[in-house]
Coordinates of N, CA and C in Angstrom, one line a residue:
L975 N 1.0 -1.0 0.2 CA -0.3 0.4 0.1 C 0.9 1.3 -0.2
V976 N 1.8 1.5 0.1 CA 3.2 2.4 0.6 C 3.3 2.7 -0.9
G977 N 3.4 4.5 -0.8 CA 3.5 4.2 -2.9 C 2.3 4.6 -3.4
T978 N 1.1 4.1 -2.6 CA 0.0 4.5 -3.7 C -0.8 5.3 -3.1
G979 N -2.0 5.3 -3.8 CA -3.0 6.3 -2.8 C -4.1 5.7 -2.1
V980 N -3.7 5.0 -1.4 CA -4.4 4.4 -0.2 C -3.7 5.0 1.6
T981 N -4.3 5.7 2.2 CA -4.3 6.0 3.1 C -4.4 5.5 4.7
T982 N -5.1 4.4 4.3 CA -5.6 3.9 5.5 C -6.0 2.5 5.3
L983 N -5.8 1.6 6.1 CA -5.5 0.7 6.2 C -6.9 -0.1 6.6
C984 N -7.7 -0.9 7.1 CA -8.6 -1.3 8.1 C -8.3 -2.6 7.7
Y985 N -8.3 -3.9 8.9 CA -7.6 -5.0 9.2 C -8.1 -5.5 9.7
C986 N -8.9 -6.6 9.7 CA -10.0 -8.0 10.1 C -8.8 -8.7 11.6
V987 N -9.0 -7.9 12.6 CA -8.8 -8.5 13.6 C -9.4 -9.9 14.2
G988 N -10.3 -10.6 13.4 CA -11.3 -11.2 14.0 C -13.0 -11.3 13.9
A989 N -13.1 -12.4 14.5 CA -14.2 -12.5 14.8 C -14.8 -13.0 16.6
D990 N -15.6 -14.4 16.5 CA -15.5 -15.7 17.2 C -13.6 -15.4 18.2
Q991 N -12.7 -15.8 17.1 CA -11.3 -16.1 17.4 C -10.5 -15.2 17.1
V992 N -9.9 -14.2 17.4 CA -8.8 -12.9 17.1 C -7.3 -13.7 17.3
Y993 N -6.8 -12.2 15.7 CA -5.2 -12.7 15.7 C -4.6 -11.8 16.8
Y994 N -4.4 -11.5 17.2 CA -4.6 -10.7 18.8 C -4.4 -11.8 20.0
P995 N -3.4 -11.8 21.0 CA -4.1 -11.7 21.9 C -4.4 -11.4 22.7
S996 N -5.9 -12.1 23.6 CA -6.7 -11.8 23.9 C -7.1 -12.1 25.4
Q997 N -7.3 -11.5 26.1 CA -8.4 -11.5 27.7 C -9.3 -12.2 27.5
V998 N -10.3 -11.9 26.5 CA -11.6 -12.3 25.6 C -11.5 -13.7 24.7
A999 N -11.5 -13.6 24.0 CA -11.9 -14.8 23.1 C -10.3 -15.4 22.8
S1000 N -10.8 -16.6 21.9 CA -10.1 -17.7 21.5 C -9.0 -16.7 20.4
Q1001 N -7.0 -17.5 20.1 CA -6.8 -17.6 19.4 C -7.3 -18.6 17.9
P1002 N -6.9 -18.8 17.1 CA -6.9 -19.8 16.2 C -5.1 -20.7 16.8
G1003 N -5.1 -22.4 16.7 CA -4.8 -22.7 17.4 C -4.9 -23.0 19.1
W1004 N -5.6 -22.5 19.8 CA -5.8 -22.6 21.0 C -6.6 -24.4 20.9
R1005 N -7.1 -25.1 20.1 CA -7.1 -26.1 20.1 C -7.4 -27.0 18.8
H1006 N -6.5 -28.5 19.1 CA -6.2 -29.0 17.4 C -7.6 -29.9 17.4
T1007 N -8.2 -30.6 16.4 CA -9.1 -31.0 15.9 C -8.1 -31.8 14.2
P1008 N -9.3 -33.0 14.6 CA -8.3 -33.9 13.2 C -8.9 -33.2 11.7
S1009 N -9.8 -32.3 11.7 CA -9.9 -31.7 10.4 C -8.6 -30.4 10.2
A1010 N -7.7 -30.4 10.9 CA -6.7 -29.4 10.5 C -5.6 -30.5 10.7
D1011 N -5.7 -31.7 10.5 CA -4.6 -32.6 9.8 C -4.8 -33.1 8.3
T1012 N -6.2 -33.0 8.1 CA -7.0 -33.9 6.7 C -6.6 -32.0 5.5
S1013 N -6.8 -31.5 5.8 CA -6.3 -29.9 5.5 C -5.1 -29.4 5.2
P1014 N -4.3 -29.2 4.2 CA -2.8 -28.4 4.2 C -2.8 -27.0 5.0
V1015 N -4.4 -26.7 4.1 CA -4.4 -25.1 5.1 C -4.4 -24.7 6.3
F1016 N -5.6 -25.8 7.1 CA -5.5 -25.9 7.9 C -4.4 -25.9 9.1
R1017 N -4.3 -26.9 8.2 CA -2.8 -27.7 9.2 C -1.2 -26.6 9.0
R1018 N -1.5 -25.7 8.3 CA -0.2 -24.6 8.0 C -1.1 -23.4 9.5
C1019 N -2.1 -23.0 9.2 CA -2.5 -22.1 10.1 C -2.5 -22.7 11.6
H1020 N -2.7 -23.8 11.8 CA -2.3 -24.0 13.6 C -1.2 -23.9 13.3
E1021 N -0.6 -24.4 12.5 CA 0.8 -24.2 12.8 C 1.6 -23.4 13.3
V1022 N 1.2 -21.8 12.0 CA 1.6 -20.6 12.7 C 1.1 -19.8 13.9
A1023 N -0.3 -20.2 14.0 CA -0.7 -19.2 14.6 C -0.1 -19.9 16.0
N1024 N 0.3 -21.0 16.2 CA 0.4 -22.3 17.7 C 2.6 -21.3 17.7
E1025 N 2.5 -21.3 16.4 CA 4.3 -20.7 16.5 C 4.3 -19.0 17.2
V1026 N 3.7 -18.2 16.5 CA 3.7 -16.6 16.2 C 3.1 -16.7 18.4
R1027 N 2.3 -17.6 18.7 CA 1.6 -17.3 20.4 C 3.1 -17.9 21.0
D1028 N 3.7 -19.0 20.9 CA 4.9 -19.8 21.6 C 5.9 -18.6 21.9
R1029 N 6.2 -17.2 20.5 CA 6.9 -16.7 20.7 C 6.7 -15.1 21.0
G1030 N 5.2 -15.5 21.1 CA 4.3 -13.9 21.7 C 4.2 -12.9 21.1
I1031 N 4.7 -13.3 20.3 CA 4.0 -11.6 18.8 C 2.6 -11.4 18.7
D1032 N 2.5 -10.5 18.8 CA 1.4 -9.9 18.2 C 0.9 -9.3 17.5
V1033 N 1.0 -10.1 16.5 CA 0.3 -9.7 14.9 C -0.5 -8.4 14.6
I1034 N -1.1 -8.4 15.3 CA -2.3 -7.3 15.0 C -0.8 -5.7 16.0
R1035 N -0.4 -5.9 16.5 CA 0.4 -4.5 17.1 C 1.9 -4.7 16.1
V1036 N 2.5 -5.7 15.8 CA 3.3 -5.2 14.5 C 3.1 -4.2 13.2
I1037 N 1.9 -5.1 12.7 CA 0.5 -4.6 11.4 C 0.4 -2.9 11.9
M1038 N 0.3 -3.0 13.2 CA -0.4 -1.4 13.4 C 0.5 -0.5 13.7
E1039 N 2.3 -1.1 14.4 CA 3.0 0.4 14.0 C 4.0 0.0 13.0
R1040 N 4.0 -0.8 12.2 CA 4.1 -0.8 10.7 C 3.1 0.5 9.6
A1041 N 1.8 0.4 10.4 CA 1.7 1.6 9.0 C 1.4 2.2 9.3
A1042 N 1.7 2.5 10.3 CA 2.4 4.3 11.6 C 3.4 4.6 10.6
E1043 N 5.0 3.4 11.1 CA 5.7 4.3 10.4 C 5.6 5.0 8.9
Q1044 N 4.7 3.7 8.3 CA 3.9 4.2 6.7 C 3.4 5.4 6.5
G1045 N 3.0 5.7 7.5 CA 2.2 7.2 7.8 C 0.7 6.5 7.2
L1046 N 0.5 5.1 7.3 CA -1.3 5.1 7.0 C -1.9 5.5 8.8
E1047 N -3.2 5.0 8.1 CA -4.1 5.1 9.6 C -4.2 3.9 9.9
F1048 N -4.5 3.2 11.2 CA -4.4 2.5 11.3 C -6.0 1.7 11.7
I1049 N -7.0 1.0 11.0 CA -8.3 1.4 11.9 C -8.9 -0.8 11.9
P1050 N -8.8 -1.3 12.9 CA -8.9 -3.0 13.3 C -10.3 -2.6 13.3
S1051 N -10.7 -3.6 12.6 CA -12.2 -4.1 12.4 C -12.2 -5.7 12.7
L1052 N -13.8 -5.8 13.6 CA -14.4 -6.7 14.2 C -15.3 -7.2 13.6
R1053 N -15.4 -8.3 12.8 CA -16.8 -9.2 12.2 C -17.5 -9.8 13.8
M1054 N -19.0 -9.1 13.7 CA -19.6 -9.1 14.3 C -20.4 -10.7 14.6
N1055 N -20.6 -11.2 13.9 CA -21.3 -11.9 14.2 C -20.8 -13.1 11.8
D1056 N -19.3 -14.2 11.9 CA -18.6 -14.4 11.0 C -19.4 -16.1 11.6
G1057 N -19.9 -16.7 9.8 CA -20.5 -18.1 9.9 C -19.4 -19.1 9.0
H1058 N -18.1 -18.4 9.1 CA -17.0 -19.2 7.9 C -17.1 -20.4 8.6
F1059 N -17.0 -20.7 9.7 CA -15.8 -21.6 10.3 C -17.8 -22.7 10.4
A1060 N -19.2 -22.8 10.4 CA -20.1 -23.3 9.4 C -20.5 -23.7 8.1
Q1061 N -19.3 -23.3 7.5 CA -19.5 -24.0 6.2 C -19.6 -24.9 5.1
K1062 N -18.0 -25.6 5.9 CA -17.4 -26.7 4.8 C -17.5 -28.2 6.2
I1063 N -17.8 -27.8 7.4 CA -17.2 -29.0 8.3 C -18.0 -28.0 9.4
H1064 N -18.4 -29.5 9.9 CA -19.3 -29.0 11.2 C -18.7 -28.6 12.2
P1065 N -19.1 -27.3 12.6 CA -18.7 -27.0 13.7 C -17.4 -27.3 15.0
T1066 N -18.4 -28.1 15.5 CA -17.2 -28.4 16.5 C -15.8 -29.1 15.8
E1067 N -16.3 -29.4 14.5 CA -14.2 -30.2 13.6 C -13.8 -29.9 14.0
H1068 N -14.4 -28.1 13.1 CA -13.9 -26.7 12.2 C -12.3 -26.5 13.1
P1069 N -11.4 -26.5 12.6 CA -10.2 -25.7 13.6 C -10.3 -23.8 14.2
F1070 N -11.4 -23.2 13.3 CA -11.8 -21.7 14.1 C -13.0 -21.8 14.2
T1071 N -13.2 -22.4 15.4 CA -14.7 -22.5 15.5 C -13.5 -21.7 17.0
S1072 N -14.3 -21.2 17.8 CA -14.0 -20.2 19.0 C -14.8 -21.1 20.3
R1073 N -13.5 -20.5 20.9 CA -14.0 -21.1 22.3 C -15.5 -20.9 22.8
F1074 N -15.7 -19.8 22.7 CA -16.8 -19.0 22.9 C -18.2 -20.0 22.5
W1075 N -17.9 -20.1 21.8 CA -19.0 -21.0 20.9 C -19.6 -22.0 21.0
M1076 N -18.5 -22.9 21.5 CA -18.0 -24.5 21.7 C -19.0 -24.4 23.0
E1077 N -18.5 -23.3 24.3 CA -18.7 -23.5 25.5 C -20.6 -22.7 24.8
H1078 N -20.9 -22.2 24.3 CA -22.6 -21.6 24.5 C -23.2 -22.2 23.1
Q1079 N -23.3 -23.1 22.4 CA -23.9 -23.3 21.1 C -25.6 -22.8 21.3
D1080 N -25.9 -23.0 23.0 CA -27.5 -22.8 23.1 C -27.6 -21.1 22.7
L1081 N -26.5 -20.3 22.5 CA -26.7 -19.1 22.0 C -26.8 -18.5 20.0
T1082 N -26.9 -20.0 19.7 CA -26.7 -19.8 18.5 C -28.2 -19.5 17.6
L1083 N -28.5 -19.4 16.6 CA -29.7 -18.7 15.9 C -30.5 -20.5 15.7
V1084 N -30.1 -21.3 15.9 CA -30.6 -22.6 15.5 C -31.4 -23.1 16.4
R1085 N -31.1 -22.7 17.7 CA -31.9 -22.5 19.2 C -33.4 -22.2 18.8
A1086 N -33.2 -20.7 18.1 CA -34.5 -19.6 18.4 C -35.8 -20.3 16.9
D1087 N -34.6 -20.7 16.4 CA -35.7 -21.4 14.9 C -34.9 -22.7 13.9
P1088 N -34.7 -24.0 14.6 CA -34.7 -25.1 14.3 C -34.3 -25.5 12.3
S1089 N -35.7 -24.2 11.9 CA -35.6 -24.4 10.6 C -34.3 -23.4 10.0
L1090 N -33.2 -23.0 10.6 CA -32.2 -22.2 9.8 C -31.0 -23.3 9.5
T1091 N -30.4 -24.0 8.5 CA -29.5 -24.7 7.8 C -28.2 -24.0 7.5
G1092 N -27.5 -24.6 8.0 CA -25.5 -24.2 7.4 C -25.4 -23.0 8.5
W1093 N -24.7 -22.1 7.9 CA -23.9 -20.8 8.6 C -25.0 -20.6 9.7
Q1094 N -26.1 -19.9 9.0 CA -27.2 -19.4 9.4 C -27.9 -19.6 10.7
G1095 N -27.7 -20.4 10.8 CA -28.5 -21.6 12.2 C -27.0 -21.4 13.3
F1096 N -25.6 -21.3 13.1 CA -24.5 -21.7 14.1 C -24.3 -20.3 14.5
V1097 N -24.8 -19.2 13.6 CA -24.0 -17.9 14.0 C -24.9 -17.8 15.4
F1098 N -24.3 -16.3 16.3 CA -24.6 -15.9 17.6 C -26.4 -15.0 17.4
D1099 N -27.2 -15.3 18.1 CA -28.4 -15.2 18.4 C -27.9 -13.6 19.6
W1100 N -27.9 -12.7 18.8 CA -27.6 -11.4 19.6 C -28.5 -10.7 20.2
T1101 N -29.9 -11.4 20.4 CA -31.5 -11.4 21.4 C -30.6 -11.9 23.1
H1102 N -29.6 -12.4 22.7 CA -29.4 -12.9 24.3 C -28.0 -11.8 25.0
Q1103 N -28.9 -10.8 26.1 CA -27.2 -10.8 26.5 C -26.0 -11.1 27.0
E1104 N -26.2 -12.0 26.7 CA -24.7 -13.0 27.4 C -23.4 -13.1 25.5
V1105 N -24.7 -12.9 24.6 CA -23.9 -12.6 22.9 C -22.8 -11.3 22.8
R1106 N -24.0 -10.1 23.6 CA -24.0 -9.1 23.3 C -22.8 -8.0 24.5
D1107 N -22.8 -9.0 25.4 CA -21.6 -8.8 26.3 C -20.2 -9.3 25.7
Y1108 N -20.7 -10.6 25.4 CA -19.7 -11.1 24.9 C -18.6 -10.0 23.5
R1109 N -19.3 -9.8 23.1 CA -19.0 -8.9 21.7 C -18.6 -7.0 22.6
M1110 N -19.0 -7.5 23.1 CA -18.9 -5.9 23.8 C -17.4 -5.7 24.2
A1111 N -17.2 -6.8 25.4 CA -15.7 -7.1 25.7 C -14.9 -7.5 24.7
Q1112 N -14.8 -7.8 23.9 CA -14.1 -7.8 22.5 C -13.9 -5.9 21.7
I1113 N -15.0 -6.0 21.7 CA -14.2 -4.3 21.5 C -14.5 -3.7 22.3
E1114 N -14.1 -3.5 23.1 CA -13.5 -2.8 24.4 C -11.9 -3.1 24.4
E1115 N -12.4 -4.0 24.3 CA -10.0 -4.5 24.6 C -9.5 -4.5 23.0
I1116 N -9.9 -4.3 21.8 CA -9.5 -3.7 20.7 C -9.1 -2.5 20.4
I1117 N -10.2 -1.4 21.1 CA -10.2 -0.2 21.3 C -8.9 0.5 22.3
D1118 N -8.8 -0.4 23.2 CA -8.3 -0.1 24.2 C -7.1 -0.8 23.4
G1119 N -6.5 -0.7 22.7 CA -4.8 -2.4 22.4 C -4.9 -1.7 21.2
Y1120 N -6.0 -1.1 19.8 CA -5.3 -0.8 18.8 C -5.9 -0.1 18.0
A1121 N -7.1 0.3 18.9 CA -7.7 1.3 18.2 C -6.6 3.2 17.2
A1122 N -5.6 2.9 17.0 CA -5.4 4.2 16.7 C -5.3 5.2 16.2
D1123 N -6.5 4.8 15.3 CA -6.8 6.1 14.6 C -8.5 6.3 14.0
G1124 N -8.9 4.9 15.1 CA -10.7 4.3 15.2 C -10.8 3.5 14.4
F1125 N -11.9 2.1 14.8 CA -12.5 1.3 14.8 C -14.2 1.5 14.1
E1126 N -13.7 0.1 13.3 CA -14.8 -0.8 12.2 C -15.3 -1.8 13.2
I1127 N -17.0 -1.7 13.0 CA -17.5 -2.7 13.0 C -18.3 -3.7 12.1
D1128 N -17.8 -4.8 11.7 CA -18.2 -4.9 10.7 C -19.3 -6.2 10.8
F1129 N -20.6 -6.1 10.5 CA -21.9 -6.1 10.5 C -21.9 -7.0 8.6
T1130 N -20.9 -7.4 7.8 CA -21.3 -7.7 6.6 C -20.8 -9.5 6.6
R1131 N -20.0 -10.2 7.6 CA -19.8 -11.3 7.7 C -20.2 -11.5 8.9
H1132 N -21.4 -12.2 8.8 CA -22.1 -12.3 8.0 C -23.8 -12.2 8.9
Y1133 N -24.2 -11.9 7.9 CA -25.5 -10.7 8.6 C -26.2 -10.7 9.0
M1134 N -26.7 -12.0 9.5 CA -28.2 -12.8 10.7 C -27.2 -12.3 12.0
L1135 N -27.9 -11.5 12.6 CA -27.8 -11.3 14.0 C -29.3 -11.8 15.1
F1136 N -30.5 -12.0 14.2 CA -31.6 -12.2 15.6 C -31.8 -13.7 14.1
P1137 N -33.3 -14.0 15.1 CA -33.9 -15.2 14.4 C -34.8 -14.1 13.9
P1138 N -35.0 -15.0 12.6 CA -36.5 -14.4 11.1 C -37.3 -14.0 12.3
G1139 N -38.2 -12.2 11.7 CA -39.2 -12.0 12.3 C -38.8 -11.4 13.7
K1140 N -38.0 -11.7 14.6 CA -37.4 -11.0 16.1 C -36.2 -10.4 15.9
Q1141 N -35.7 -9.1 15.4 CA -35.1 -8.5 15.3 C -35.7 -7.6 15.9
Q1142 N -34.7 -7.2 16.7 CA -34.3 -6.4 17.5 C -33.0 -4.9 17.9
P1143 N -33.5 -4.3 16.4 CA -32.5 -3.7 16.1 C -31.6 -2.5 17.3
E1144 N -32.5 -2.1 17.8 CA -32.2 -1.6 19.2 C -30.8 -1.8 19.7
L1145 N -31.3 -2.7 19.9 CA -30.0 -3.5 20.6 C -28.6 -3.6 19.8
V1146 N -28.8 -3.5 18.9 CA -27.6 -3.1 17.4 C -26.8 -1.5 18.0
T1147 N -27.7 -0.9 18.3 CA -27.8 1.1 17.8 C -27.2 1.2 19.5
E1148 N -27.8 0.2 20.1 CA -27.2 0.6 22.2 C -25.4 0.4 21.7
M1149 N -25.3 -1.3 21.1 CA -24.2 -1.4 20.9 C -22.7 -0.4 20.6
V1150 N -23.9 0.1 19.7 CA -22.8 0.9 18.7 C -22.5 2.4 19.7
R1151 N -23.6 2.6 20.4 CA -23.7 3.7 21.4 C -22.1 3.9 22.2
R1152 N -22.7 2.3 23.0 CA -21.6 1.9 24.0 C -19.7 2.5 23.0
T1153 N -19.6 1.6 21.7 CA -18.0 1.5 21.0 C -18.3 3.0 20.7
R1154 N -19.1 4.0 20.1 CA -18.8 5.5 20.0 C -18.2 6.0 21.7
A1155 N -19.0 5.5 22.4 CA -19.1 6.2 24.3 C -17.0 6.1 24.0
R1156 N -16.6 4.0 24.0 CA -15.7 4.6 24.7 C -14.5 5.0 23.4
L1157 N -14.3 5.0 22.2 CA -13.5 5.6 21.0 C -13.3 6.9 21.8
D1158 N -14.7 7.5 22.0 CA -14.8 9.1 22.8 C -14.0 9.1 23.8
E1159 N -13.4 8.1 24.6 CA -13.0 7.7 26.1 C -11.2 7.8 25.5
R1160 N -10.9 6.8 24.9 CA -9.9 6.6 24.7 C -9.1 7.9 23.6
A1161 N -10.3 8.4 23.1 CA -9.7 9.5 22.1 C -8.8 10.7 23.4
R1162 N -9.9 10.9 24.8 CA -9.7 11.8 25.2 C -8.5 11.0 26.0
R1163 N -8.5 10.1 26.5 CA -7.0 9.7 26.5 C -5.4 9.8 26.6
V1164 N -6.1 9.7 25.4 CA -4.7 9.9 24.1 C -4.0 11.0 23.3
G1165 N -5.3 11.9 23.4 CA -5.6 12.9 23.0 C -5.4 13.8 21.2
K1166 N -6.1 12.3 20.6 CA -6.1 12.4 19.5 C -7.8 11.8 19.1
P1167 N -8.1 12.6 18.3 CA -9.5 11.6 18.2 C -9.5 10.6 17.4

């Protein structure tokens, strides 16, 4: 991106699993699954994730600092409901399934609407306070540690948050308000909008 017209790097830092040392969410490689051995891509991701963690490398911090050195704004992006872990392999066997999901399968959309199939049934149901609290804890952790120039809430991967016919957009609006307040608090603390 250096030397191009690009001035801002908006970088995905994860979803249920995150790519930085977290006190809230699990990281890739947190568990080993047989499916990790059957796919060269999964196997390599597992190896790299463990090596990075074992060496104490904070990949997102490295990217953030390098962006700053090159004069690029850095905006971490968090996916709110990512269903990639539920597309080709059952989530209980997928290496990118998070610890939170494994421990809270009762908070998924399929529990509210058994007719949902595929990834749509396996993503979280945001009518549950526990799901929203988990996401807010992630958001706060990312803002405090990585939001050098801003923060993006990514609602496009994957877009279902509520059971069909039971949407409660005011719950999302409240989270966006809390996120804005946390960003404003950080801005005051570091002296930069």
